[in-house]
Amino acid sequence: MPSPIDTVPGFVLDAVRKALSEGRLLAFTGAGVSAESGIPTFRGPGGMWRNKRPEDLATPEAFRRDPEGVWEWYHWRRARIARCRPNEAHLTLASWAWAGGVRIVTQNVDGLHDLALELRRPGSLGQGGAGSSLAPGPGSGPPRRGPPEPPVRLHGSLFHTRCTACGNVTPYPFEDDPSEEGPPTCRQCEGLLRPAVVWFGEALAPEDTDRAFRWATEATVTLSIGTSAVVFPAAQVPLTTLAGGGIVIEINPEETPLSAQCTLHVRAPAVQAVPALLGSPGHP
Ligand code: BJW
Ligand code: ZN
């Protein structure tokens, strides 16, 4: 069976291997990386959440107008996403992150990169399959040991809340959502809680954009995986690597506005293309 990377030129494969060995490969991900985990994308074929457009519900105006309705949408999405598991694309990136080869900047709010990192934690029960043989040998391959840098979650997290009164950000695991009815309230001040995500028209957290754009500048190769590349400022992350003279590889079955600018595109689903392109630490 042909591999999705059969047509990738040798100089690009060499650049990917070098970037992995130097810890200078950046994975910039969007909803498409989680599509094969069963999570719908926002746009494109098979996109949309319960027939809602993000532009209609993912806004501060929608929340002010109808907090119950917006929370109903989020409760429904949280319930659905809580059942989903990381796929081979998340797990391959997580293995390389533990090996110090990859940094991850995601637009996703689903927490699957974080879960994949837990599953690929050396010695964890979940670490198996490709991961079990991955722990890099001393002196070989990627440069860093110890816990990976946490992924940058540019658009926040579905599993955290922020208080609209006191601003407190708190983990909100799915198990804490017993009734799935109505908006939750703050334990400190009883204010209305909102999902700790970034809605349209809201600024991204400066510490997140600082880290994301620094990593994009330091990257010699950025993979733009499963994103329509239409939402800014996130869509500037791969453009920053390009502007610095680095290589950008788009992994997406569909064309996007980035396609014309990137170095190369791989028109295949993330679960096929990411493992094929990166291999696994110790077995590239
Ligand atoms: C597969 C696959 C498989 C399928 N394998 N691939 C011009 C310049 C700059 C900004 C703007 C501008 N015009 C308008 C703006 C503002 C706006 C914006 O960008 N709008 C555009 C839509 C035009 N941006 C903002 O408002 C941002 N804030 C801002 O600009 O603040 C300015 C400010 C400064 C100072 C003070 C105050 C304000 C905020 C943006 C927040 C986005 N939030 C959301 C919702 C998060 C919460 C939630 O989930 O409920 O984030 S919207 C939604 O889109 C979500 C996503 O993270 C984001 C990106 O979507 P993504 O991940 O790309 O998904 P899709 O569905 O679009 O694409 C999936 C892709 O996967 C497709 O291409 C498929 O082909 C592919 N695929 N299967 C690989 N198996
Ligand atoms: Zn509060």
mmCIF file of C-alpha atoms and ligand atoms in Angstrom:
data_model
loop_
_atom_site.group_PDB
_atom_site.id
_atom_site.type_symbol
_atom_site.label_atom_id
_atom_site.label_comp_id
_atom_site.label_asym_id
_atom_site.label_seq_id
_atom_site.Cartn_x
_atom_site.Cartn_y
_atom_site.Cartn_z
ATOM 1 C CA MET A 1 0.000 0.000 0.000
ATOM 2 C CA PRO A 2 1.433 3.437 -0.849
ATOM 3 C CA SER A 3 2.538 5.497 2.134
ATOM 4 C CA PRO A 4 1.334 9.105 2.446
ATOM 5 C CA ILE A 5 4.967 10.194 2.495
ATOM 6 C CA ASP A 6 6.081 8.365 -0.669
ATOM 7 C CA THR A 7 6.200 11.649 -2.566
ATOM 8 C CA VAL A 8 7.924 13.694 0.152
ATOM 9 C CA PRO A 9 11.308 14.825 -1.205
ATOM 10 C CA GLY A 10 14.443 13.557 0.495
ATOM 11 C CA PHE A 11 15.607 17.008 1.579
ATOM 12 C CA VAL A 12 12.337 17.486 3.497
ATOM 13 C CA LEU A 13 12.654 14.098 5.206
ATOM 14 C CA ASP A 14 16.241 14.973 6.156
ATOM 15 C CA ALA A 15 15.065 18.316 7.582
ATOM 16 C CA VAL A 16 12.368 16.552 9.628
ATOM 17 C CA ARG A 17 14.905 14.079 11.063
ATOM 18 C CA LYS A 18 17.340 16.877 11.894
ATOM 19 C CA ALA A 19 14.602 18.991 13.526
ATOM 20 C CA LEU A 20 13.539 16.008 15.662
ATOM 21 C CA SER A 21 17.101 15.362 16.749
ATOM 22 C CA GLU A 22 17.559 19.024 17.721
ATOM 23 C CA GLY A 23 14.147 19.508 19.387
ATOM 24 C CA ARG A 24 13.204 22.056 16.751
ATOM 25 C CA LEU A 25 10.124 20.475 15.256
ATOM 26 C CA LEU A 26 6.866 22.249 16.036
ATOM 27 C CA ALA A 27 3.465 20.570 15.687
ATOM 28 C CA PHE A 28 0.725 23.150 15.168
ATOM 29 C CA THR A 29 -2.609 21.373 15.359
ATOM 30 C CA GLY A 30 -6.297 22.003 14.776
ATOM 31 C CA ALA A 31 -9.561 20.111 14.957
ATOM 32 C CA GLY A 32 -8.607 17.702 12.134
ATOM 33 C CA VAL A 33 -5.973 15.997 14.309
ATOM 34 C CA SER A 34 -8.823 14.836 16.577
ATOM 35 C CA ALA A 35 -11.252 13.934 13.779
ATOM 36 C CA GLU A 36 -10.300 10.261 13.871
ATOM 37 C CA SER A 37 -10.791 10.239 17.639
ATOM 38 C CA GLY A 38 -14.446 10.894 16.845
ATOM 39 C CA ILE A 39 -14.547 14.653 17.451
ATOM 40 C CA PRO A 40 -16.210 16.670 14.689
ATOM 41 C CA THR A 41 -14.272 19.541 13.157
ATOM 42 C CA PHE A 42 -15.700 23.070 13.085
ATOM 43 C CA ARG A 43 -15.648 23.627 9.345
ATOM 44 C CA GLY A 44 -15.385 21.589 6.154
ATOM 45 C CA PRO A 45 -16.803 18.160 5.291
ATOM 46 C CA GLY A 46 -18.159 16.452 8.403
ATOM 47 C CA GLY A 47 -17.662 19.660 10.365
ATOM 48 C CA MET A 48 -20.028 21.499 12.730
ATOM 49 C CA TRP A 49 -21.171 20.784 16.216
ATOM 50 C CA ARG A 50 -24.867 19.925 16.566
ATOM 51 C CA ASN A 51 -25.507 22.012 13.440
ATOM 52 C CA LYS A 52 -24.108 25.111 15.159
ATOM 53 C CA ARG A 53 -21.506 27.389 13.650
ATOM 54 C CA PRO A 54 -18.763 28.461 16.079
ATOM 55 C CA GLU A 55 -19.221 32.050 14.896
ATOM 56 C CA ASP A 56 -22.773 31.919 16.348
ATOM 57 C CA LEU A 57 -22.097 30.382 19.764
ATOM 58 C CA ALA A 58 -18.399 30.853 20.496
ATOM 59 C CA THR A 59 -18.737 34.564 21.222
ATOM 60 C CA PRO A 60 -18.992 36.686 24.377
ATOM 61 C CA GLU A 61 -22.156 38.269 22.930
ATOM 62 C CA ALA A 62 -23.881 34.861 22.644
ATOM 63 C CA PHE A 63 -22.935 34.083 26.261
ATOM 64 C CA ARG A 64 -24.224 37.435 27.534
ATOM 65 C CA ARG A 65 -27.461 36.951 25.617
ATOM 66 C CA ASP A 66 -28.052 33.301 26.518
ATOM 67 C CA PRO A 67 -25.650 31.733 29.049
ATOM 68 C CA GLU A 68 -27.935 28.689 29.505
ATOM 69 C CA GLY A 69 -28.037 28.009 25.754
ATOM 70 C CA VAL A 70 -24.273 28.374 25.367
ATOM 71 C CA TRP A 71 -23.628 26.144 28.398
ATOM 72 C CA GLU A 72 -26.048 23.559 27.006
ATOM 73 C CA TRP A 73 -23.873 23.399 23.866
ATOM 74 C CA TYR A 74 -20.691 23.107 25.948
ATOM 75 C CA HIS A 75 -22.156 20.458 28.293
ATOM 76 C CA TRP A 76 -23.111 18.430 25.218
ATOM 77 C CA ARG A 77 -19.659 18.781 23.662
ATOM 78 C CA ARG A 78 -17.889 18.002 26.973
ATOM 79 C CA ALA A 79 -19.951 14.832 27.367
ATOM 80 C CA ARG A 80 -19.095 13.718 23.849
ATOM 81 C CA ILE A 81 -15.391 14.599 24.011
ATOM 82 C CA ALA A 82 -14.914 13.027 27.451
ATOM 83 C CA ARG A 83 -15.501 9.629 25.790
ATOM 84 C CA CYS A 84 -12.868 10.202 23.079
ATOM 85 C CA ARG A 85 -9.318 8.925 23.210
ATOM 86 C CA PRO A 86 -6.090 10.146 21.580
ATOM 87 C CA ASN A 87 -5.332 8.606 18.187
ATOM 88 C CA GLU A 88 -2.017 7.603 16.589
ATOM 89 C CA ALA A 89 -1.287 11.180 15.542
ATOM 90 C CA HIS A 90 -1.617 12.492 19.130
ATOM 91 C CA LEU A 91 0.341 9.500 20.463
ATOM 92 C CA THR A 92 3.198 9.819 17.958
ATOM 93 C CA LEU A 93 3.559 13.521 18.794
ATOM 94 C CA ALA A 94 3.433 12.708 22.516
ATOM 95 C CA SER A 95 6.186 10.089 22.204
ATOM 96 C CA TRP A 96 8.393 12.593 20.413
ATOM 97 C CA ALA A 97 7.547 15.298 22.947
ATOM 98 C CA TRP A 98 8.734 13.023 25.771
ATOM 99 C CA ALA A 99 11.876 12.367 23.742
ATOM 100 C CA GLY A 100 12.481 16.116 23.436
ATOM 101 C CA GLY A 101 12.048 16.253 19.669
ATOM 102 C CA VAL A 102 8.680 18.011 19.330
ATOM 103 C CA ARG A 103 6.854 20.964 20.844
ATOM 104 C CA ILE A 104 3.084 21.213 20.472
ATOM 105 C CA VAL A 105 0.943 24.293 19.885
ATOM 106 C CA THR A 106 -2.726 23.453 19.560
ATOM 107 C CA GLN A 107 -5.881 25.371 18.806
ATOM 108 C CA ASN A 108 -7.888 22.476 20.212
ATOM 109 C CA VAL A 109 -9.791 22.674 23.479
ATOM 110 C CA ASP A 110 -10.321 18.889 23.726
ATOM 111 C CA GLY A 111 -7.330 18.046 25.950
ATOM 112 C CA LEU A 112 -6.295 15.062 23.785
ATOM 113 C CA HIS A 113 -2.654 16.159 23.429
ATOM 114 C CA ASP A 114 -2.403 16.342 27.235
ATOM 115 C CA LEU A 115 -4.037 12.938 27.597
ATOM 116 C CA ALA A 116 -1.664 11.462 24.989
ATOM 117 C CA LEU A 117 1.306 12.841 26.942
ATOM 118 C CA GLU A 118 -0.012 11.117 30.074
ATOM 119 C CA LEU A 119 -0.453 7.858 28.163
ATOM 120 C CA ARG A 120 3.077 8.102 26.771
ATOM 121 C CA ARG A 121 4.624 9.014 30.130
ATOM 122 C CA PRO A 122 7.603 6.652 30.493
ATOM 123 C CA GLY A 123 6.591 3.788 32.744
ATOM 124 C CA SER A 124 2.888 4.587 32.595
ATOM 125 C CA LEU A 125 0.479 1.678 32.166
ATOM 126 C CA GLY A 126 -0.914 3.318 29.061
ATOM 127 C CA GLN A 127 2.475 3.344 27.435
ATOM 128 C CA GLY A 128 2.473 0.554 24.914
ATOM 129 C CA GLY A 129 2.544 -0.235 21.238
ATOM 130 C CA ALA A 130 4.846 2.073 19.397
ATOM 131 C CA GLY A 131 5.500 3.969 22.621
ATOM 132 C CA SER A 132 6.825 1.043 24.623
ATOM 133 C CA SER A 133 9.950 0.737 22.550
ATOM 134 C CA LEU A 134 10.382 4.430 22.265
ATOM 135 C CA ALA A 135 12.285 5.582 25.290
ATOM 136 C CA PRO A 136 15.415 6.930 23.585
ATOM 137 C CA GLY A 137 18.603 5.169 24.499
ATOM 138 C CA PRO A 138 21.285 7.143 26.322
ATOM 139 C CA GLY A 139 23.256 9.273 23.933
ATOM 140 C CA SER A 140 21.028 8.504 20.977
ATOM 141 C CA GLY A 141 18.558 10.654 19.128
ATOM 142 C CA PRO A 142 16.712 13.561 20.657
ATOM 143 C CA PRO A 143 18.425 15.953 23.013
ATOM 144 C CA ARG A 144 16.340 16.294 26.163
ATOM 145 C CA ARG A 145 15.150 14.050 28.999
ATOM 146 C CA GLY A 146 12.524 14.733 31.628
ATOM 147 C CA PRO A 147 8.950 15.922 31.248
ATOM 148 C CA PRO A 148 8.105 17.673 27.982
ATOM 149 C CA GLU A 149 7.120 21.297 27.884
ATOM 150 C CA PRO A 150 3.322 21.435 28.235
ATOM 151 C CA PRO A 151 1.483 22.046 24.964
ATOM 152 C CA VAL A 152 0.370 25.611 24.301
ATOM 153 C CA ARG A 153 -3.438 25.616 24.191
ATOM 154 C CA LEU A 154 -4.027 28.793 22.236
ATOM 155 C CA HIS A 155 -7.834 28.645 22.516
ATOM 156 C CA GLY A 156 -8.071 27.349 26.090
ATOM 157 C CA SER A 157 -9.660 24.227 27.478
ATOM 158 C CA LEU A 158 -13.148 22.717 27.607
ATOM 159 C CA PHE A 159 -12.190 21.104 30.907
ATOM 160 C CA HIS A 160 -11.523 24.364 32.775
ATOM 161 C CA THR A 161 -13.852 27.207 33.751
ATOM 162 C CA ARG A 162 -13.256 30.892 34.382
ATOM 163 C CA CYS A 163 -15.392 32.932 36.783
ATOM 164 C CA THR A 164 -16.991 35.937 35.088
ATOM 165 C CA ALA A 165 -16.917 37.786 38.442
ATOM 166 C CA CYS A 166 -13.570 36.991 40.119
ATOM 167 C CA GLY A 167 -11.647 35.616 37.107
ATOM 168 C CA ASN A 168 -10.618 32.432 38.908
ATOM 169 C CA VAL A 169 -9.651 29.629 36.493
ATOM 170 C CA THR A 170 -10.427 26.136 37.791
ATOM 171 C CA PRO A 171 -10.194 22.630 36.384
ATOM 172 C CA TYR A 172 -13.644 21.363 35.455
ATOM 173 C CA PRO A 173 -13.262 17.678 34.702
ATOM 174 C CA PHE A 174 -16.252 16.023 33.129
ATOM 175 C CA GLU A 175 -17.026 14.022 36.296
ATOM 176 C CA ASP A 176 -17.737 17.342 38.069
ATOM 177 C CA ASP A 177 -20.623 18.009 35.721
ATOM 178 C CA PRO A 178 -23.277 15.906 37.444
ATOM 179 C CA SER A 179 -26.501 17.340 36.116
ATOM 180 C CA GLU A 180 -25.335 18.801 32.807
ATOM 181 C CA GLU A 181 -27.968 21.447 33.349
ATOM 182 C CA GLY A 182 -27.564 25.185 33.478
ATOM 183 C CA PRO A 183 -24.441 27.246 33.979
ATOM 184 C CA PRO A 184 -22.172 26.243 36.893
ATOM 185 C CA THR A 185 -21.287 28.842 39.548
ATOM 186 C CA CYS A 186 -18.041 29.792 41.288
ATOM 187 C CA ARG A 187 -17.204 28.082 44.598
ATOM 188 C CA GLN A 188 -15.381 31.200 45.776
ATOM 189 C CA CYS A 189 -17.826 33.980 44.929
ATOM 190 C CA GLU A 190 -20.891 32.267 43.421
ATOM 191 C CA GLY A 191 -20.341 34.226 40.193
ATOM 192 C CA LEU A 192 -21.360 32.780 36.832
ATOM 193 C CA LEU A 193 -18.715 30.451 35.415
ATOM 194 C CA ARG A 194 -17.911 30.304 31.714
ATOM 195 C CA PRO A 195 -15.867 27.787 29.740
ATOM 196 C CA ALA A 196 -12.171 28.774 29.878
ATOM 197 C CA VAL A 197 -11.938 28.971 26.097
ATOM 198 C CA VAL A 198 -11.170 31.864 23.753
ATOM 199 C CA TRP A 199 -14.190 33.128 21.889
ATOM 200 C CA PHE A 200 -14.225 35.277 18.741
ATOM 201 C CA GLY A 201 -13.229 38.860 19.454
ATOM 202 C CA GLU A 202 -11.386 37.887 22.663
ATOM 203 C CA ALA A 203 -7.645 38.243 23.085
ATOM 204 C CA LEU A 204 -5.568 35.092 23.444
ATOM 205 C CA ALA A 205 -3.519 34.842 26.655
ATOM 206 C CA PRO A 206 -0.240 36.738 26.068
ATOM 207 C CA GLU A 207 1.806 34.010 27.799
ATOM 208 C CA ASP A 208 0.372 31.502 25.282
ATOM 209 C CA THR A 209 0.965 33.621 22.188
ATOM 210 C CA ASP A 210 4.470 34.526 23.434
ATOM 211 C CA ARG A 211 5.395 30.859 23.820
ATOM 212 C CA ALA A 212 3.723 29.810 20.545
ATOM 213 C CA PHE A 213 5.437 32.448 18.425
ATOM 214 C CA ARG A 214 8.798 31.910 20.133
ATOM 215 C CA TRP A 215 8.565 28.192 19.373
ATOM 216 C CA ALA A 216 7.486 28.951 15.784
ATOM 217 C CA THR A 217 10.546 31.173 15.391
ATOM 218 C CA GLU A 218 12.866 28.546 16.873
ATOM 219 C CA ALA A 219 11.410 25.736 14.750
ATOM 220 C CA THR A 220 13.268 24.633 11.646
ATOM 221 C CA VAL A 221 10.242 22.544 10.652
ATOM 222 C CA THR A 222 6.594 23.178 11.543
ATOM 223 C CA LEU A 223 3.874 20.649 10.784
ATOM 224 C CA SER A 224 0.479 22.306 10.356
ATOM 225 C CA ILE A 225 -1.852 19.420 11.100
ATOM 226 C CA GLY A 226 -5.626 19.346 10.609
ATOM 227 C CA THR A 227 -6.375 23.046 10.638
ATOM 228 C CA SER A 228 -8.295 25.156 8.142
ATOM 229 C CA ALA A 229 -5.787 27.943 8.937
ATOM 230 C CA VAL A 230 -8.464 30.628 8.807
ATOM 231 C CA VAL A 231 -8.590 31.717 12.455
ATOM 232 C CA PHE A 232 -6.157 34.427 13.516
ATOM 233 C CA PRO A 233 -3.815 35.053 15.235
ATOM 234 C CA ALA A 234 -3.296 31.261 15.473
ATOM 235 C CA ALA A 235 -2.943 30.910 11.684
ATOM 236 C CA GLN A 236 0.158 33.087 11.886
ATOM 237 C CA VAL A 237 2.101 30.366 13.748
ATOM 238 C CA PRO A 238 3.219 28.386 10.649
ATOM 239 C CA LEU A 239 3.691 31.638 8.729
ATOM 240 C CA THR A 240 6.170 32.704 11.416
ATOM 241 C CA THR A 241 8.299 29.611 10.813
ATOM 242 C CA LEU A 242 8.207 30.288 7.068
ATOM 243 C CA ALA A 243 9.182 33.920 7.578
ATOM 244 C CA GLY A 244 12.212 32.756 9.577
ATOM 245 C CA GLY A 245 13.378 30.529 6.716
ATOM 246 C CA GLY A 246 11.993 27.269 8.137
ATOM 247 C CA ILE A 247 10.023 24.517 6.426
ATOM 248 C CA VAL A 248 6.250 24.131 6.824
ATOM 249 C CA ILE A 249 4.522 20.863 5.968
ATOM 250 C CA GLU A 250 0.734 20.889 5.870
ATOM 251 C CA ILE A 251 -1.020 17.644 6.758
ATOM 252 C CA ASN A 252 -4.635 17.933 5.679
ATOM 253 C CA PRO A 253 -6.777 16.008 3.177
ATOM 254 C CA GLU A 254 -8.202 19.350 1.995
ATOM 255 C CA GLU A 255 -6.677 22.517 0.631
ATOM 256 C CA THR A 256 -6.466 25.561 2.933
ATOM 257 C CA PRO A 257 -5.239 29.162 2.582
ATOM 258 C CA LEU A 258 -1.884 27.913 3.926
ATOM 259 C CA SER A 259 -1.496 25.365 1.105
ATOM 260 C CA ALA A 260 -0.211 27.883 -1.416
ATOM 261 C CA GLN A 261 2.430 29.185 0.989
ATOM 262 C CA CYS A 262 3.706 26.073 2.728
ATOM 263 C CA THR A 263 6.795 24.162 1.601
ATOM 264 C CA LEU A 264 4.873 20.944 1.034
ATOM 265 C CA HIS A 265 1.471 19.459 1.709
ATOM 266 C CA VAL A 266 0.609 15.887 2.531
ATOM 267 C CA ARG A 267 -2.971 15.205 1.503
ATOM 268 C CA ALA A 268 -3.730 12.432 3.974
ATOM 269 C CA PRO A 269 -5.450 12.047 7.343
ATOM 270 C CA ALA A 270 -3.307 12.894 10.360
ATOM 271 C CA VAL A 271 -3.427 9.326 11.745
ATOM 272 C CA GLN A 272 -1.657 8.095 8.630
ATOM 273 C CA ALA A 273 0.620 10.985 7.802
ATOM 274 C CA VAL A 274 2.029 11.867 11.244
ATOM 275 C CA PRO A 275 3.350 8.384 12.168
ATOM 276 C CA ALA A 276 4.605 7.860 8.590
ATOM 277 C CA LEU A 277 6.487 11.148 8.577
ATOM 278 C CA LEU A 278 7.928 11.110 12.104
ATOM 279 C CA GLY A 279 8.397 7.408 12.800
ATOM 280 C CA SER A 280 9.007 6.823 16.473
ATOM 281 C CA PRO A 281 11.898 7.877 18.712
ATOM 282 C CA GLY A 282 14.617 5.273 18.484
ATOM 283 C CA HIS A 283 13.043 3.941 15.255
ATOM 284 C CA PRO A 284 12.770 6.938 12.913
HETATM 285 C C1 BJW B 1 -8.216 16.727 8.804
HETATM 286 C C2 BJW B 1 -8.793 15.505 9.061
HETATM 287 C C3 BJW B 1 -7.914 14.479 9.337
HETATM 288 C C4 BJW B 1 -10.379 16.840 8.715
HETATM 289 N N1 BJW B 1 -6.605 14.703 9.341
HETATM 290 N N2 BJW B 1 -6.914 16.934 8.801
HETATM 291 C C5 BJW B 1 -8.111 38.954 10.306
HETATM 292 C C6 BJW B 1 -6.897 38.969 10.950
HETATM 293 C C7 BJW B 1 -6.825 38.716 12.318
HETATM 294 C C8 BJW B 1 -7.963 38.415 13.058
HETATM 295 C C9 BJW B 1 -9.165 38.408 12.406
HETATM 296 C C10 BJW B 1 -9.239 38.691 11.068
HETATM 297 N N3 BJW B 1 -10.532 38.630 10.722
HETATM 298 C C11 BJW B 1 -11.267 38.327 11.808
HETATM 299 C C12 BJW B 1 -10.449 38.167 12.852
HETATM 300 C C13 BJW B 1 -10.861 37.798 14.207
HETATM 301 C C14 BJW B 1 -11.085 36.336 14.458
HETATM 302 C C15 BJW B 1 -10.846 35.451 13.254
HETATM 303 O O1 BJW B 1 -9.780 34.955 13.010
HETATM 304 N N4 BJW B 1 -11.894 35.212 12.483
HETATM 305 C C16 BJW B 1 -11.791 34.396 11.260
HETATM 306 C C17 BJW B 1 -12.827 33.283 11.284
HETATM 307 C C18 BJW B 1 -11.929 35.299 10.060
HETATM 308 N N5 BJW B 1 -10.170 35.963 15.533
HETATM 309 C C19 BJW B 1 -10.489 36.193 16.793
HETATM 310 O O2 BJW B 1 -11.525 36.719 17.136
HETATM 311 C C20 BJW B 1 -9.450 35.781 17.838
HETATM 312 N N6 BJW B 1 -9.184 36.867 18.703
HETATM 313 C C21 BJW B 1 -8.700 38.041 18.254
HETATM 314 O O3 BJW B 1 -8.395 38.230 17.090
HETATM 315 O O4 BJW B 1 -8.547 38.957 19.250
HETATM 316 C C22 BJW B 1 -8.139 40.269 18.892
HETATM 317 C C23 BJW B 1 -8.107 41.065 20.186
HETATM 318 C C24 BJW B 1 -6.912 41.651 20.580
HETATM 319 C C25 BJW B 1 -6.879 42.396 21.755
HETATM 320 C C26 BJW B 1 -8.030 42.526 22.537
HETATM 321 C C27 BJW B 1 -9.204 41.925 22.157
HETATM 322 C C28 BJW B 1 -9.249 41.188 20.963
HETATM 323 C C29 BJW B 1 -9.996 34.641 18.708
HETATM 324 C C30 BJW B 1 -10.269 33.391 17.954
HETATM 325 C C31 BJW B 1 -10.922 32.350 18.850
HETATM 326 C C32 BJW B 1 -11.351 31.099 18.112
HETATM 327 N N7 BJW B 1 -12.149 30.286 18.954
HETATM 328 C C33 BJW B 1 -12.652 29.004 18.463
HETATM 329 C C34 BJW B 1 -13.638 28.434 19.492
HETATM 330 C C35 BJW B 1 -12.918 27.906 20.723
HETATM 331 C C36 BJW B 1 -13.879 27.476 21.782
HETATM 332 C C37 BJW B 1 -14.739 26.304 21.396
HETATM 333 O O5 BJW B 1 -14.275 25.297 20.852
HETATM 334 O O6 BJW B 1 -15.911 26.348 21.702
HETATM 335 O O7 BJW B 1 -11.539 28.121 18.249
HETATM 336 S S1 BJW B 1 -13.412 29.071 16.848
HETATM 337 C C38 BJW B 1 -12.811 27.518 16.282
HETATM 338 O O8 BJW B 1 -11.904 27.723 15.158
HETATM 339 C C39 BJW B 1 -11.931 26.987 17.434
HETATM 340 C C40 BJW B 1 -10.757 26.425 16.684
HETATM 341 O O9 BJW B 1 -9.635 26.313 17.541
HETATM 342 C C41 BJW B 1 -10.570 27.408 15.566
HETATM 343 C C42 BJW B 1 -9.778 26.887 14.410
HETATM 344 O O10 BJW B 1 -10.437 25.823 13.785
HETATM 345 P P1 BJW B 1 -9.593 24.593 13.231
HETATM 346 O O11 BJW B 1 -8.940 23.875 14.333
HETATM 347 O O12 BJW B 1 -8.737 25.029 12.128
HETATM 348 O O13 BJW B 1 -10.776 23.628 12.726
HETATM 349 P P2 BJW B 1 -11.577 23.663 11.344
HETATM 350 O O14 BJW B 1 -12.806 22.863 11.555
HETATM 351 O O15 BJW B 1 -11.730 25.020 10.841
HETATM 352 O O16 BJW B 1 -10.625 22.879 10.334
HETATM 353 C C43 BJW B 1 -10.390 21.490 10.458
HETATM 354 C C44 BJW B 1 -9.443 21.065 9.339
HETATM 355 O O17 BJW B 1 -9.110 19.694 9.552
HETATM 356 C C45 BJW B 1 -10.071 21.164 7.944
HETATM 357 O O18 BJW B 1 -9.170 21.886 7.103
HETATM 358 C C46 BJW B 1 -10.167 19.706 7.486
HETATM 359 O O19 BJW B 1 -9.915 19.535 6.085
HETATM 360 C C47 BJW B 1 -9.088 19.060 8.284
HETATM 361 N N8 BJW B 1 -9.296 17.647 8.553
HETATM 362 N N9 BJW B 1 -10.202 15.678 8.957
HETATM 363 C C48 BJW B 1 -6.158 15.971 9.051
HETATM 364 N N10 BJW B 1 -8.422 13.241 9.584
HETATM 365 ZN ZN ZN B 2 -15.662 33.741 41.284
#
